[in-house]
Structures are given as C-alpha cells and as structure tokens.
Amino acid sequence: MKKILTLALCLLMALCLTACGGNDDATQPDAGNDAVAVDLAACLEQIKTDCALTDARNINADSLFDIYGVAAEQYKQAACCMVPTGVFPAEVLMFEAVDADAAAAIAGKLELRLQEVKNQSQSYDAENYALAQQCAVNTNGNIVTLFISADFNAMNDILDTYIK
C-alpha cells in the first residue's frame, strides 16, 4: 500500500512540475491580456515631488498587511506612503497584483480603507469629508491604486504617464 501511495505521489509531483513548465513567452503581456507594465517606485517618487509630499513616510510590506490587510503574496510590487500631517492627511497606495483575483482582493481592502476615511472625516470635518468623497479605488489591469489626497487628480495623471 505504501509503495502504491509513494508511486502515486511521485506521478502527481511529476505532473505538477510539467504543468508548471513551459516557455517564457507565456508570462509576457499581449494584446489580449489585461497586464499593465509600470514602475510604481518611480511613479511614487514623482508623485512625492510633484505633489509636494515632503513629510511622506514609505509603508513597508508588514505595515501594508497590518494597516490595510494586503498580504505580500498578493502583489508583485507595491509603492505606498502616507503623510500623517496636514489638514487632509495623504495616503498613496499603488499595487501591482499577482493576478486578477489578487487585484480584486486588494481593491476590496482599499475600498474598506477609503470607507473608514470617509466615516472618520464625516464625523470631524465637512471639508475633508467632501475631499474623501471624491477619492476612489482604481483598477487598471492588475494595477490597483488609492490616492487619498486633495491632489488625487494630479496623482492619477502622474500614474497615467507611467502606465505602458
């Protein structure tokens, strides 16, 4: 019985390895694929410069999970920062998800964060609430973003210049 089970497991492993094999062309985006190429780190730096986010603090992978619930295995790259000072504290969150399912999951987490910001600002400051109402989670292929800032339009415009 053990020999049959061992043989079956070996065959299953061999099938898994051959299923994972293939040519490298399969990973390249094509016209029918929703993949979008973007250098999120460079985009974040331009956003910081152009939108004068001088007190921006980058958010690392552990904090992304702790604050937003986005796990590192859900994204290929992330470029995120927050500015905890000012009248309307800014959050810049940009992710390249590993696939469409991960993009949807990240978008859901960011929607929760946006709703939290809206709820908080509604209770304390009508002007900030109006700004928060205009912010949105955006998805372009596997790129998922949320710009919580008075400069969200400028940030979206900068991102658009980086999307290839």
Coordinates of C-alpha atoms in Angstrom, one line a residue:
M1 CA 0.0 0.0 0.0
K2 CA 2.8 2.4 0.9
K3 CA 4.5 1.7 -2.4
I4 CA 1.4 2.5 -4.4
L5 CA 0.9 5.7 -2.4
T6 CA 4.5 6.7 -3.0
L7 CA 4.3 5.9 -6.7
A8 CA 1.0 8.0 -7.0
L9 CA 2.6 10.9 -5.2
C10 CA 5.7 10.7 -7.4
L11 CA 3.5 10.8 -10.5
L12 CA 1.5 13.7 -9.1
M13 CA 4.7 15.6 -8.5
A14 CA 5.9 14.9 -12.0
L15 CA 2.6 16.1 -13.4
C16 CA 2.8 19.3 -11.3
L17 CA 6.3 20.0 -12.5
T18 CA 5.5 19.5 -16.1
A19 CA 2.4 21.7 -15.8
C20 CA 4.5 24.5 -14.3
G21 CA 7.0 24.2 -17.2
G22 CA 6.6 25.9 -20.5
N23 CA 8.2 28.8 -22.4
D24 CA 8.9 32.2 -21.1
D25 CA 6.6 33.8 -23.7
A26 CA 3.6 32.8 -21.6
T27 CA 4.5 35.4 -19.0
Q28 CA 4.7 38.3 -21.4
P29 CA 1.7 40.5 -21.7
D30 CA 0.0 40.5 -25.1
A31 CA -2.9 42.4 -26.7
G32 CA -5.5 40.1 -25.1
N33 CA -4.0 40.3 -21.7
D34 CA -5.0 42.9 -19.1
A35 CA -1.4 43.1 -17.7
V36 CA -0.1 46.6 -17.4
A37 CA 3.6 47.4 -17.0
V38 CA 4.5 50.3 -14.6
D39 CA 7.4 51.2 -12.4
L40 CA 5.5 52.0 -9.3
A41 CA 8.5 53.1 -7.2
A42 CA 9.5 55.7 -9.8
C43 CA 5.8 56.8 -10.1
L44 CA 5.7 57.2 -6.3
E45 CA 8.8 59.4 -6.3
Q46 CA 7.4 61.7 -9.0
I47 CA 4.1 61.9 -7.0
K48 CA 6.0 62.9 -3.9
T49 CA 7.9 65.5 -5.8
D50 CA 5.1 67.0 -7.9
C51 CA 2.5 67.0 -5.2
A52 CA 5.0 68.3 -2.5
L53 CA 4.6 65.3 -0.2
T54 CA 7.7 66.4 1.8
D55 CA 6.8 64.5 5.0
A56 CA 5.9 61.3 3.3
R57 CA 6.7 58.1 5.0
N58 CA 7.0 54.9 3.0
I59 CA 4.9 52.0 4.1
N60 CA 6.7 48.6 4.2
A61 CA 5.1 45.2 3.5
D62 CA 4.5 44.4 7.2
S63 CA 2.6 47.7 7.7
L64 CA 0.7 47.2 4.5
F65 CA -0.7 44.0 6.0
D66 CA -1.2 45.4 9.5
I67 CA -2.9 48.7 8.3
Y68 CA -4.7 47.6 5.1
G69 CA -4.8 43.8 5.3
V70 CA -2.9 43.5 2.0
A71 CA -0.6 40.5 2.1
A72 CA 2.8 40.5 0.4
E73 CA 1.9 37.4 -1.6
Q74 CA -1.0 39.3 -3.3
Y75 CA 1.2 41.7 -5.1
K76 CA 4.4 41.8 -7.3
Q77 CA 5.3 45.3 -6.3
A78 CA 3.9 48.0 -4.1
A79 CA 4.7 51.7 -3.7
C80 CA 2.9 53.2 -0.8
C81 CA 3.4 56.2 1.5
M82 CA 1.4 58.3 3.9
V83 CA 1.7 61.9 5.1
P84 CA 0.4 61.9 8.6
T85 CA 0.3 65.7 8.9
G86 CA -1.7 68.4 7.4
V87 CA -5.4 69.3 7.1
F88 CA -6.1 66.3 4.9
P89 CA -3.5 63.5 5.7
A90 CA -2.5 61.9 2.4
E91 CA -2.2 58.2 1.6
V92 CA -0.7 57.0 -1.7
L93 CA -1.3 53.3 -2.3
M94 CA -0.3 51.6 -5.5
F95 CA -0.1 47.8 -6.1
E96 CA 0.7 45.5 -9.0
A97 CA -1.3 42.4 -8.1
V98 CA -0.1 38.9 -9.0
D99 CA -3.3 38.2 -10.8
A100 CA -6.9 39.3 -11.3
D101 CA -8.2 37.6 -8.2
A102 CA -5.5 39.3 -6.1
A103 CA -6.3 42.6 -7.7
A104 CA -9.9 42.2 -6.8
A105 CA -9.0 41.3 -3.2
I106 CA -6.6 44.3 -2.9
A107 CA -9.3 46.6 -4.3
G108 CA -11.7 45.3 -1.7
K109 CA -9.3 46.0 1.1
L110 CA -8.6 49.5 -0.2
E111 CA -12.4 50.2 -0.5
L112 CA -12.7 49.3 3.2
R113 CA -9.9 51.8 4.0
L114 CA -11.5 54.5 1.9
Q115 CA -14.8 54.0 3.6
E116 CA -13.0 54.2 7.0
V117 CA -11.5 57.5 6.0
K118 CA -14.9 58.8 4.8
N119 CA -16.5 57.8 8.1
Q120 CA -13.8 59.5 10.1
S121 CA -13.9 62.7 8.2
Q122 CA -17.7 62.8 8.1
S123 CA -17.6 62.9 11.9
Y124 CA -14.9 65.6 12.2
D125 CA -14.6 67.9 9.2
A126 CA -17.1 68.5 6.4
E127 CA -14.4 69.9 4.0
N128 CA -12.2 66.8 4.4
Y129 CA -15.3 64.6 4.0
A130 CA -16.1 66.3 0.7
L131 CA -12.5 65.6 -0.5
A132 CA -12.7 62.0 0.7
Q133 CA -16.0 61.6 -1.3
Q134 CA -14.1 62.4 -4.5
C135 CA -11.3 59.8 -3.8
A136 CA -11.7 56.3 -5.4
V137 CA -10.1 53.0 -5.7
N138 CA -9.0 52.5 -9.3
T139 CA -8.0 49.3 -11.1
N140 CA -6.2 49.1 -14.5
G141 CA -5.4 45.5 -15.4
N142 CA -3.5 44.3 -12.3
I143 CA -2.6 47.8 -11.1
V144 CA -4.8 48.8 -8.1
T145 CA -4.5 52.3 -6.6
L146 CA -6.0 54.5 -4.0
F147 CA -5.0 58.2 -3.6
I148 CA -6.4 59.8 -0.5
S149 CA -5.3 63.3 -1.0
A150 CA -6.5 66.7 -2.1
D151 CA -4.2 66.1 -5.1
F152 CA -5.8 62.8 -6.1
N153 CA -6.4 64.1 -9.7
A154 CA -2.8 65.1 -10.1
M155 CA -1.6 61.7 -8.7
N156 CA -3.9 59.9 -11.2
D157 CA -2.5 62.0 -14.0
I158 CA 1.1 61.1 -13.0
L159 CA 0.2 57.4 -12.8
D160 CA -1.2 57.6 -16.3
T161 CA 2.1 58.8 -17.6
Y162 CA 3.8 55.7 -16.2
I163 CA 1.4 53.1 -17.4
K164 CA 2.7 51.4 -20.6

